mmCIF file of C-alpha atoms in Angstrom:
data_model
loop_
_atom_site.group_PDB
_atom_site.id
_atom_site.type_symbol
_atom_site.label_atom_id
_atom_site.label_comp_id
_atom_site.label_asym_id
_atom_site.label_seq_id
_atom_site.Cartn_x
_atom_site.Cartn_y
_atom_site.Cartn_z
ATOM 1 C CA MET A 1 4.658 -17.685 -26.216
ATOM 2 C CA GLY A 2 6.884 -17.031 -23.137
ATOM 3 C CA ARG A 3 10.303 -14.835 -23.558
ATOM 4 C CA VAL A 4 13.679 -15.736 -21.991
ATOM 5 C CA VAL A 5 14.878 -12.863 -20.457
ATOM 6 C CA ALA A 6 18.534 -14.664 -19.141
ATOM 7 C CA ALA A 7 19.760 -17.928 -18.954
ATOM 8 C CA ALA A 8 23.460 -18.131 -17.577
ATOM 9 C CA VAL A 9 25.522 -20.979 -15.885
ATOM 10 C CA TYR A 10 27.622 -19.895 -12.773
ATOM 11 C CA SER A 11 30.595 -21.437 -10.552
ATOM 12 C CA ALA A 12 32.733 -20.242 -7.850
ATOM 13 C CA GLY A 13 31.107 -17.187 -7.634
ATOM 14 C CA ARG A 14 31.415 -16.383 -11.536
ATOM 15 C CA LYS A 15 29.490 -16.214 -14.385
ATOM 16 C CA VAL A 16 30.730 -18.962 -16.659
ATOM 17 C CA THR A 17 28.477 -18.608 -19.599
ATOM 18 C CA THR A 18 25.247 -17.624 -21.442
ATOM 19 C CA ILE A 19 23.476 -20.804 -22.730
ATOM 20 C CA ASN A 20 20.473 -22.013 -24.325
ATOM 21 C CA ILE A 21 17.256 -22.837 -22.009
ATOM 22 C CA ASP A 22 17.861 -26.387 -23.406
ATOM 23 C CA GLU A 23 21.406 -26.998 -22.161
ATOM 24 C CA GLY A 24 20.260 -26.252 -18.566
ATOM 25 C CA ALA A 25 19.987 -29.911 -16.715
ATOM 26 C CA GLU A 26 23.408 -30.720 -18.398
ATOM 27 C CA TRP A 27 25.377 -27.646 -16.579
ATOM 28 C CA ALA A 28 23.781 -28.110 -13.437
ATOM 29 C CA ARG A 29 24.605 -31.606 -13.291
ATOM 30 C CA LYS A 30 27.987 -30.395 -13.344
ATOM 31 C CA PRO A 31 29.501 -30.355 -9.898
ATOM 32 C CA GLY A 32 30.143 -26.675 -8.198
ATOM 33 C CA HIS A 33 27.881 -25.038 -11.141
ATOM 34 C CA PHE A 34 24.087 -24.114 -11.279
ATOM 35 C CA VAL A 35 21.982 -22.313 -14.090
ATOM 36 C CA TRP A 36 19.952 -19.643 -13.255
ATOM 37 C CA ILE A 37 17.114 -18.977 -15.981
ATOM 38 C CA GLY A 38 14.852 -15.833 -15.808
ATOM 39 C CA LEU A 39 11.377 -16.556 -17.804
ATOM 40 C CA GLU A 40 8.503 -14.152 -18.633
ATOM 41 C CA GLU A 41 5.240 -15.508 -18.963
ATOM 42 C CA PRO A 42 6.000 -19.021 -19.844
ATOM 43 C CA ASN A 43 3.494 -21.211 -21.315
ATOM 44 C CA ALA A 44 2.724 -24.817 -20.322
ATOM 45 C CA GLU A 45 4.740 -26.366 -23.464
ATOM 46 C CA GLU A 46 7.864 -24.658 -21.963
ATOM 47 C CA LEU A 47 7.328 -25.312 -18.429
ATOM 48 C CA ALA A 48 7.065 -28.930 -19.238
ATOM 49 C CA ASN A 49 10.630 -28.760 -20.858
ATOM 50 C CA LEU A 50 11.960 -27.386 -17.686
ATOM 51 C CA GLN A 51 10.094 -30.257 -15.630
ATOM 52 C CA ARG A 52 11.622 -33.228 -18.018
ATOM 53 C CA GLN A 53 15.193 -31.017 -17.875
ATOM 54 C CA PHE A 54 15.242 -30.736 -13.713
ATOM 55 C CA GLY A 55 13.085 -33.146 -12.794
ATOM 56 C CA LEU A 56 10.513 -30.752 -11.314
ATOM 57 C CA HIS A 57 7.526 -32.096 -9.514
ATOM 58 C CA GLU A 58 3.950 -32.271 -11.677
ATOM 59 C CA LEU A 59 2.254 -30.385 -8.855
ATOM 60 C CA ALA A 60 4.820 -27.577 -8.733
ATOM 61 C CA ILE A 61 3.721 -27.195 -12.678
ATOM 62 C CA GLU A 62 0.361 -27.261 -11.861
ATOM 63 C CA ASP A 63 0.584 -24.436 -9.060
ATOM 64 C CA ALA A 64 2.817 -22.542 -11.902
ATOM 65 C CA LEU A 65 0.146 -22.464 -14.570
ATOM 66 C CA GLU A 66 -2.483 -21.714 -11.703
ATOM 67 C CA LYS A 67 -3.083 -18.052 -10.348
ATOM 68 C CA HIS A 68 -2.511 -17.762 -6.474
ATOM 69 C CA SER A 69 -4.266 -15.672 -4.211
ATOM 70 C CA ARG A 70 -1.252 -14.588 -2.064
ATOM 71 C CA PRO A 71 2.498 -15.624 -1.490
ATOM 72 C CA LYS A 72 3.431 -19.271 -0.493
ATOM 73 C CA LEU A 73 6.085 -21.742 -0.182
ATOM 74 C CA GLU A 74 5.889 -25.496 -0.976
ATOM 75 C CA THR A 75 8.619 -28.106 -0.769
ATOM 76 C CA PHE A 76 8.140 -31.112 -3.066
ATOM 77 C CA GLY A 77 11.356 -33.394 -2.211
ATOM 78 C CA ASP A 78 14.594 -31.473 -2.365
ATOM 79 C CA ALA A 79 13.141 -28.781 -4.242
ATOM 80 C CA LEU A 80 11.081 -25.757 -3.459
ATOM 81 C CA PHE A 81 8.553 -23.913 -5.386
ATOM 82 C CA ILE A 82 7.490 -20.049 -4.139
ATOM 83 C CA VAL A 83 4.874 -17.667 -5.133
ATOM 84 C CA THR A 84 5.377 -13.792 -4.621
ATOM 85 C CA TYR A 85 4.243 -10.952 -5.989
ATOM 86 C CA SER A 86 5.535 -7.376 -7.094
ATOM 87 C CA PRO A 87 3.293 -4.485 -6.475
ATOM 88 C CA VAL A 88 3.197 -2.179 -9.312
ATOM 89 C CA ARG A 89 1.383 1.057 -9.414
ATOM 90 C CA HIS A 90 0.822 3.281 -12.295
ATOM 91 C CA GLU A 91 -1.411 6.242 -12.693
ATOM 92 C CA GLY A 92 -2.605 5.663 -9.138
ATOM 93 C CA LYS A 93 -3.846 1.891 -10.165
ATOM 94 C CA LEU A 94 -2.112 -0.711 -7.629
ATOM 95 C CA GLU A 95 -1.444 -4.274 -9.308
ATOM 96 C CA PHE A 96 0.418 -7.177 -8.118
ATOM 97 C CA ILE A 97 2.548 -9.077 -10.582
ATOM 98 C CA GLU A 98 3.015 -12.769 -9.911
ATOM 99 C CA THR A 99 6.283 -14.416 -9.789
ATOM 100 C CA HIS A 100 7.216 -18.460 -9.541
ATOM 101 C CA ILE A 101 10.264 -19.251 -8.391
ATOM 102 C CA PHE A 102 11.401 -23.257 -8.671
ATOM 103 C CA ALA A 103 14.399 -23.767 -6.791
ATOM 104 C CA GLY A 104 16.739 -26.916 -6.328
ATOM 105 C CA ASN A 105 20.307 -28.252 -6.375
ATOM 106 C CA GLY A 106 21.900 -26.900 -9.321
ATOM 107 C CA TYR A 107 19.108 -24.517 -10.680
ATOM 108 C CA ILE A 108 16.915 -21.425 -9.959
ATOM 109 C CA ILE A 109 14.369 -20.648 -12.395
ATOM 110 C CA THR A 110 11.918 -17.641 -12.181
ATOM 111 C CA CYS A 111 8.760 -17.276 -14.415
ATOM 112 C CA ARG A 112 7.179 -13.678 -14.185
ATOM 113 C CA ASN A 113 3.679 -13.471 -15.188
ATOM 114 C CA GLY A 114 3.526 -9.551 -16.156
ATOM 115 C CA HIS A 115 5.316 -6.649 -16.414
ATOM 116 C CA SER A 116 7.124 -6.010 -13.235
ATOM 117 C CA LYS A 117 10.340 -4.380 -12.325
ATOM 118 C CA SER A 118 13.233 -6.587 -13.928
ATOM 119 C CA TYR A 119 15.321 -8.921 -12.380
ATOM 120 C CA ALA A 120 18.111 -8.086 -13.988
ATOM 121 C CA LEU A 121 19.010 -5.821 -11.507
ATOM 122 C CA VAL A 122 19.064 -8.749 -8.796
ATOM 123 C CA ARG A 123 21.607 -10.403 -11.164
ATOM 124 C CA GLN A 124 23.752 -7.656 -11.684
ATOM 125 C CA ARG A 125 24.011 -7.219 -7.505
ATOM 126 C CA CYS A 126 24.896 -11.102 -7.320
ATOM 127 C CA GLU A 127 27.778 -10.744 -9.781
ATOM 128 C CA ALA A 128 28.810 -7.896 -8.216
ATOM 129 C CA ARG A 129 29.391 -9.787 -4.909
ATOM 130 C CA PRO A 130 31.196 -12.996 -6.264
ATOM 131 C CA LEU A 131 32.046 -14.365 -2.445
ATOM 132 C CA LEU A 132 28.463 -14.342 -1.305
ATOM 133 C CA LEU A 133 27.434 -15.785 -4.737
ATOM 134 C CA GLU A 134 29.956 -18.489 -4.301
ATOM 135 C CA HIS A 135 26.963 -19.542 -1.941
ATOM 136 C CA GLY A 136 25.217 -20.845 -4.747
ATOM 137 C CA GLU A 137 21.252 -21.308 -5.341
ATOM 138 C CA ASP A 138 20.722 -20.313 -1.872
ATOM 139 C CA PHE A 139 22.002 -16.785 -1.834
ATOM 140 C CA VAL A 140 20.519 -16.312 -5.683
ATOM 141 C CA LEU A 141 17.132 -17.259 -3.453
ATOM 142 C CA TYR A 142 17.614 -14.938 -0.830
ATOM 143 C CA ALA A 143 18.561 -12.078 -3.261
ATOM 144 C CA LEU A 144 15.376 -12.654 -5.508
ATOM 145 C CA LEU A 145 13.097 -12.445 -2.170
ATOM 146 C CA ASP A 146 15.064 -9.276 -1.082
ATOM 147 C CA PHE A 147 14.459 -7.749 -4.155
ATOM 148 C CA VAL A 148 10.893 -8.715 -3.985
ATOM 149 C CA THR A 149 10.433 -7.429 -0.268
ATOM 150 C CA GLU A 150 12.340 -4.038 -1.747
ATOM 151 C CA ASN A 151 9.612 -3.137 -4.339
ATOM 152 C CA TYR A 152 6.939 -2.588 -1.833
ATOM 153 C CA GLN A 153 8.952 0.153 -0.261
ATOM 154 C CA PRO A 154 8.561 2.871 -2.989
ATOM 155 C CA VAL A 155 5.062 1.888 -3.438
ATOM 156 C CA SER A 156 4.124 2.476 0.149
ATOM 157 C CA GLU A 157 5.989 5.636 0.326
ATOM 158 C CA ALA A 158 4.002 7.042 -2.868
ATOM 159 C CA ILE A 159 1.069 6.246 -0.850
ATOM 160 C CA HIS A 160 1.839 7.798 2.296
ATOM 161 C CA GLY A 161 3.049 11.026 0.512
ATOM 162 C CA GLU A 162 -0.666 11.090 -0.952
ATOM 163 C CA ILE A 163 -2.246 10.438 1.823
ATOM 164 C CA GLU A 164 -0.301 13.410 3.509
ATOM 165 C CA GLU A 165 -1.127 15.758 0.721
ATOM 166 C CA LEU A 166 -5.164 14.930 1.215
ATOM 167 C CA GLU A 167 -4.532 15.738 5.264
ATOM 168 C CA GLN A 168 -3.194 19.460 4.587
ATOM 169 C CA SER A 169 -6.120 19.618 2.132
ATOM 170 C CA VAL A 170 -8.360 18.580 4.633
ATOM 171 C CA LEU A 171 -7.084 20.707 7.742
ATOM 172 C CA SER A 172 -7.096 23.611 5.174
ATOM 173 C CA ASN A 173 -10.353 23.309 3.629
ATOM 174 C CA SER A 174 -13.820 21.692 3.933
ATOM 175 C CA LEU A 175 -13.853 18.055 3.042
ATOM 176 C CA GLN A 176 -15.317 17.022 -0.357
ATOM 177 C CA GLU A 177 -16.705 13.873 -1.151
ATOM 178 C CA GLU A 178 -13.736 13.057 -3.772
ATOM 179 C CA ASP A 179 -11.582 13.861 -0.781
ATOM 180 C CA ILE A 180 -13.138 10.652 1.215
ATOM 181 C CA GLN A 181 -13.325 8.767 -1.935
ATOM 182 C CA ARG A 182 -9.490 8.883 -2.749
ATOM 183 C CA LEU A 183 -8.763 8.203 0.912
ATOM 184 C CA HIS A 184 -10.587 5.154 1.281
ATOM 185 C CA SER A 185 -9.183 3.875 -2.253
ATOM 186 C CA LEU A 186 -5.678 4.684 -0.735
ATOM 187 C CA ARG A 187 -6.833 2.891 2.760
ATOM 188 C CA ARG A 188 -7.946 0.169 0.553
ATOM 189 C CA ASP A 189 -4.575 -0.236 -1.421
ATOM 190 C CA ILE A 190 -2.307 -0.506 1.844
ATOM 191 C CA LEU A 191 -4.548 -3.296 2.910
ATOM 192 C CA ARG A 192 -4.165 -4.900 -0.240
ATOM 193 C CA LEU A 193 -0.237 -4.623 0.275
ATOM 194 C CA ARG A 194 -0.283 -6.174 3.561
ATOM 195 C CA ARG A 195 -2.217 -8.769 2.333
ATOM 196 C CA TYR A 196 0.387 -9.864 -0.128
ATOM 197 C CA VAL A 197 3.329 -8.896 2.023
ATOM 198 C CA ALA A 198 2.516 -10.565 5.415
ATOM 199 C CA PRO A 199 2.796 -14.065 3.974
ATOM 200 C CA MET A 200 6.691 -13.382 3.160
ATOM 201 C CA VAL A 201 7.020 -14.017 6.737
ATOM 202 C CA GLU A 202 6.174 -17.355 7.192
ATOM 203 C CA VAL A 203 8.041 -17.604 3.673
ATOM 204 C CA SER A 204 11.244 -16.130 5.613
ATOM 205 C CA GLU A 205 10.479 -18.133 8.539
ATOM 206 C CA GLU A 206 10.231 -21.254 6.748
ATOM 207 C CA LEU A 207 13.684 -21.169 4.637
ATOM 208 C CA GLN A 208 15.295 -20.631 7.955
ATOM 209 C CA ARG A 209 14.061 -23.932 9.458
ATOM 210 C CA LEU A 210 13.990 -26.041 6.215
ATOM 211 C CA SER A 211 17.178 -28.478 5.672
ATOM 212 C CA PHE A 212 18.035 -28.660 2.021
ATOM 213 C CA PRO A 213 21.102 -30.010 -0.012
ATOM 214 C CA PHE A 214 21.592 -26.089 -1.734
ATOM 215 C CA ILE A 215 20.356 -23.886 1.530
ATOM 216 C CA ASP A 216 23.762 -23.395 3.485
ATOM 217 C CA LYS A 217 23.201 -23.295 7.496
ATOM 218 C CA ASN A 218 25.485 -20.127 6.950
ATOM 219 C CA MET A 219 22.697 -18.667 4.547
ATOM 220 C CA ARG A 220 19.971 -18.607 7.328
ATOM 221 C CA PRO A 221 20.449 -15.348 8.761
ATOM 222 C CA TYR A 222 20.026 -14.028 5.239
ATOM 223 C CA PHE A 223 16.473 -15.315 5.421
ATOM 224 C CA ARG A 224 15.982 -13.759 8.298
ATOM 225 C CA ASP A 225 16.856 -10.441 7.327
ATOM 226 C CA VAL A 226 14.481 -10.848 4.665
ATOM 227 C CA GLN A 227 11.830 -11.630 7.480
ATOM 228 C CA ILE A 228 13.286 -8.320 9.455
ATOM 229 C CA HIS A 229 12.230 -6.399 6.189
ATOM 230 C CA VAL A 230 8.961 -7.771 5.887
ATOM 231 C CA THR A 231 8.134 -7.059 9.611
ATOM 232 C CA ARG A 232 9.055 -3.462 9.251
ATOM 233 C CA GLN A 233 7.070 -3.082 5.904
ATOM 234 C CA MET A 234 3.963 -4.457 7.349
ATOM 235 C CA GLU A 235 4.845 -2.039 10.417
ATOM 236 C CA ASP A 236 5.097 0.815 8.184
ATOM 237 C CA LEU A 237 1.754 -0.003 6.191
ATOM 238 C CA ALA A 238 0.272 -0.372 9.942
ATOM 239 C CA GLY A 239 1.144 3.254 10.282
ATOM 240 C CA ILE A 240 -0.123 4.383 7.061
ATOM 241 C CA ARG A 241 -3.474 2.933 7.312
ATOM 242 C CA ASP A 242 -3.796 4.571 10.790
ATOM 243 C CA ILE A 243 -3.187 8.054 9.273
ATOM 244 C CA ALA A 244 -5.630 7.568 6.507
ATOM 245 C CA SER A 245 -8.051 6.857 8.886
ATOM 246 C CA GLN A 246 -7.558 9.118 11.182
ATOM 247 C CA THR A 247 -7.571 11.924 8.204
ATOM 248 C CA ILE A 248 -11.063 10.615 7.596
ATOM 249 C CA GLU A 249 -11.829 11.123 10.757
ATOM 250 C CA ILE A 250 -10.479 14.218 11.466
ATOM 251 C CA GLY A 251 -11.916 15.629 8.358
ATOM 252 C CA MET A 252 -15.396 14.674 9.363
ATOM 253 C CA LEU A 253 -14.843 16.090 12.981
ATOM 254 C CA LEU A 254 -13.370 19.491 11.105
ATOM 255 C CA GLU A 255 -16.455 19.504 8.724
ATOM 256 C CA ALA A 256 -18.933 19.164 11.821
ATOM 257 C CA SER A 257 -17.244 21.635 13.831
ATOM 258 C CA ARG A 258 -17.162 24.133 10.435
ATOM 259 C CA GLN A 259 -21.264 22.966 10.392
ATOM 260 C CA SER A 260 -21.688 23.838 14.155
ATOM 261 C CA ILE A 261 -19.812 27.126 13.615
ATOM 262 C CA THR A 262 -22.416 28.032 10.930
ATOM 263 C CA GLN A 263 -24.995 26.870 12.761
ATOM 264 C CA ARG A 264 -24.763 29.126 15.879
ATOM 265 C CA LYS A 265 -24.210 32.191 13.389
ATOM 266 C CA PHE A 266 -27.410 31.729 11.826
ATOM 267 C CA ALA A 267 -29.109 30.596 15.563
ATOM 268 C CA ALA A 268 -27.570 34.395 16.673
ATOM 269 C CA TRP A 269 -28.693 36.253 13.835
ATOM 270 C CA ALA A 270 -31.906 34.702 14.325
ATOM 271 C CA ALA A 271 -32.177 36.113 18.084
ATOM 272 C CA ILE A 272 -31.058 39.278 17.222
ATOM 273 C CA LEU A 273 -33.913 39.579 14.472
ATOM 274 C CA ALA A 274 -36.559 38.151 16.681
ATOM 275 C CA PHE A 275 -35.885 41.254 19.324
ATOM 276 C CA PRO A 276 -37.362 43.977 16.815
ATOM 277 C CA THR A 277 -40.081 41.191 15.195
ATOM 278 C CA ALA A 278 -41.357 40.712 18.613
ATOM 279 C CA ILE A 279 -41.451 44.600 19.406
ATOM 280 C CA ALA A 280 -43.193 45.243 16.046
ATOM 281 C CA GLY A 281 -45.484 42.401 16.578
ATOM 282 C CA ILE A 282 -46.684 44.063 19.737
ATOM 283 C CA TYR A 283 -47.332 47.511 18.172
ATOM 284 C CA GLY A 284 -48.794 45.645 15.066
ATOM 285 C CA MET A 285 -51.857 44.575 17.264
ATOM 286 C CA ASN A 286 -55.159 46.497 16.805
ATOM 287 C CA PHE A 287 -55.566 47.666 20.052
ATOM 288 C CA GLN A 288 -56.717 51.453 21.042
ATOM 289 C CA ASN A 289 -55.645 51.638 24.638
ATOM 290 C CA MET A 290 -52.000 51.662 23.853
ATOM 291 C CA PRO A 291 -50.500 54.511 25.824
ATOM 292 C CA GLU A 292 -47.501 54.763 23.445
ATOM 293 C CA LEU A 293 -49.809 55.529 20.666
ATOM 294 C CA GLY A 294 -50.256 58.892 21.718
ATOM 295 C CA TRP A 295 -47.088 59.823 22.827
ATOM 296 C CA HIS A 296 -45.081 62.433 20.636
ATOM 297 C CA TYR A 297 -41.470 61.015 20.533
ATOM 298 C CA GLY A 298 -43.071 57.053 20.619
ATOM 299 C CA TYR A 299 -41.955 56.095 17.546
ATOM 300 C CA PHE A 300 -38.372 57.348 18.173
ATOM 301 C CA ALA A 301 -38.340 55.409 21.338
ATOM 302 C CA VAL A 302 -39.038 52.240 20.103
ATOM 303 C CA LEU A 303 -36.582 52.676 17.583
ATOM 304 C CA GLY A 304 -34.163 53.422 19.742
ATOM 305 C CA VAL A 305 -35.065 50.576 22.373
ATOM 306 C CA ILE A 306 -34.596 47.943 19.068
ATOM 307 C CA GLY A 307 -31.323 49.512 18.310
ATOM 308 C CA LEU A 308 -30.124 49.161 21.815
ATOM 309 C CA GLY A 309 -31.392 45.815 22.032
ATOM 310 C CA CYS A 310 -30.243 44.654 19.014
ATOM 311 C CA SER A 311 -26.852 46.045 19.897
ATOM 312 C CA GLY A 312 -26.699 44.676 23.279
ATOM 313 C CA LEU A 313 -27.526 40.732 21.641
ATOM 314 C CA TYR A 314 -25.024 41.545 18.958
ATOM 315 C CA TYR A 315 -21.909 42.138 21.390
ATOM 316 C CA SER A 316 -23.011 39.555 23.598
ATOM 317 C CA PHE A 317 -22.897 36.909 20.660
ATOM 318 C CA LYS A 318 -19.826 38.496 19.625
ATOM 319 C CA ARG A 319 -18.047 38.042 23.185
ATOM 320 C CA SER A 320 -19.171 34.475 23.170
ATOM 321 C CA GLY A 321 -17.973 33.857 19.891
ATOM 322 C CA TRP A 322 -21.171 32.818 18.209
ATOM 323 C CA LEU A 323 -20.579 35.602 15.472
#
């Protein structure tokens, strides 16, 4: 069973009264009035009731009962059906809440299918601007779309902040497997945000072109404003996605550099140890005619040569940055 969040009548930029959902059509037919109904998770019976009252197209009702993969706008005669998505992020998990908007002469109906940010704030904003609300249904439609677009900003900023923290971690510490997994997950969330926000450009462009009785030509710049916001949001998401990709690449390069330094140190110490090993190997051969064997100071001379040779190699590698 769905829930009626709010249902009210507006005229001349002012709220006239709160109504029962069954009274909507009667008020919508009055000149200079329009009804704004907000529902949460309506069922088929409730949508059928709205269809009978406002003459909603049966294909629009069928669309409202389905789940969609992306935002879209459909026209049915002199009425509109719009699918929008609001992002919700809880404990690092990103979800998208689908909202259906029916708009026509004398009515605006929103059906929210999930627990996203409430549209009560949109009502408050609209009721606080009576001169604009006087435009009627088209201004409410703009306010709803603008609100949906705004919801993407805090989510993208939160993801951006997490990526910057991971970037600092990668720069100061060695790259961990969980860092790569988290960056990949955040990058995937960014791509999902772009997938849902990009079609809003087409929706706002169509609203600027369409000619409907309830859409005033003077409202078209407002829909262009939505388009500008969406375009900027897409640019921001593209930048965040690039930062995530570059963070992974930088992390891999730094890890390769750290491994290279370690390998060089091992190679340098192996070369230093190879020098006394080679000398010891020579004197470990079982030959009788070796002149140094009979020399009284031969042992000390060999130790001196080993010490000088190892010291020379050590300082040589130190100067070249291998140690």
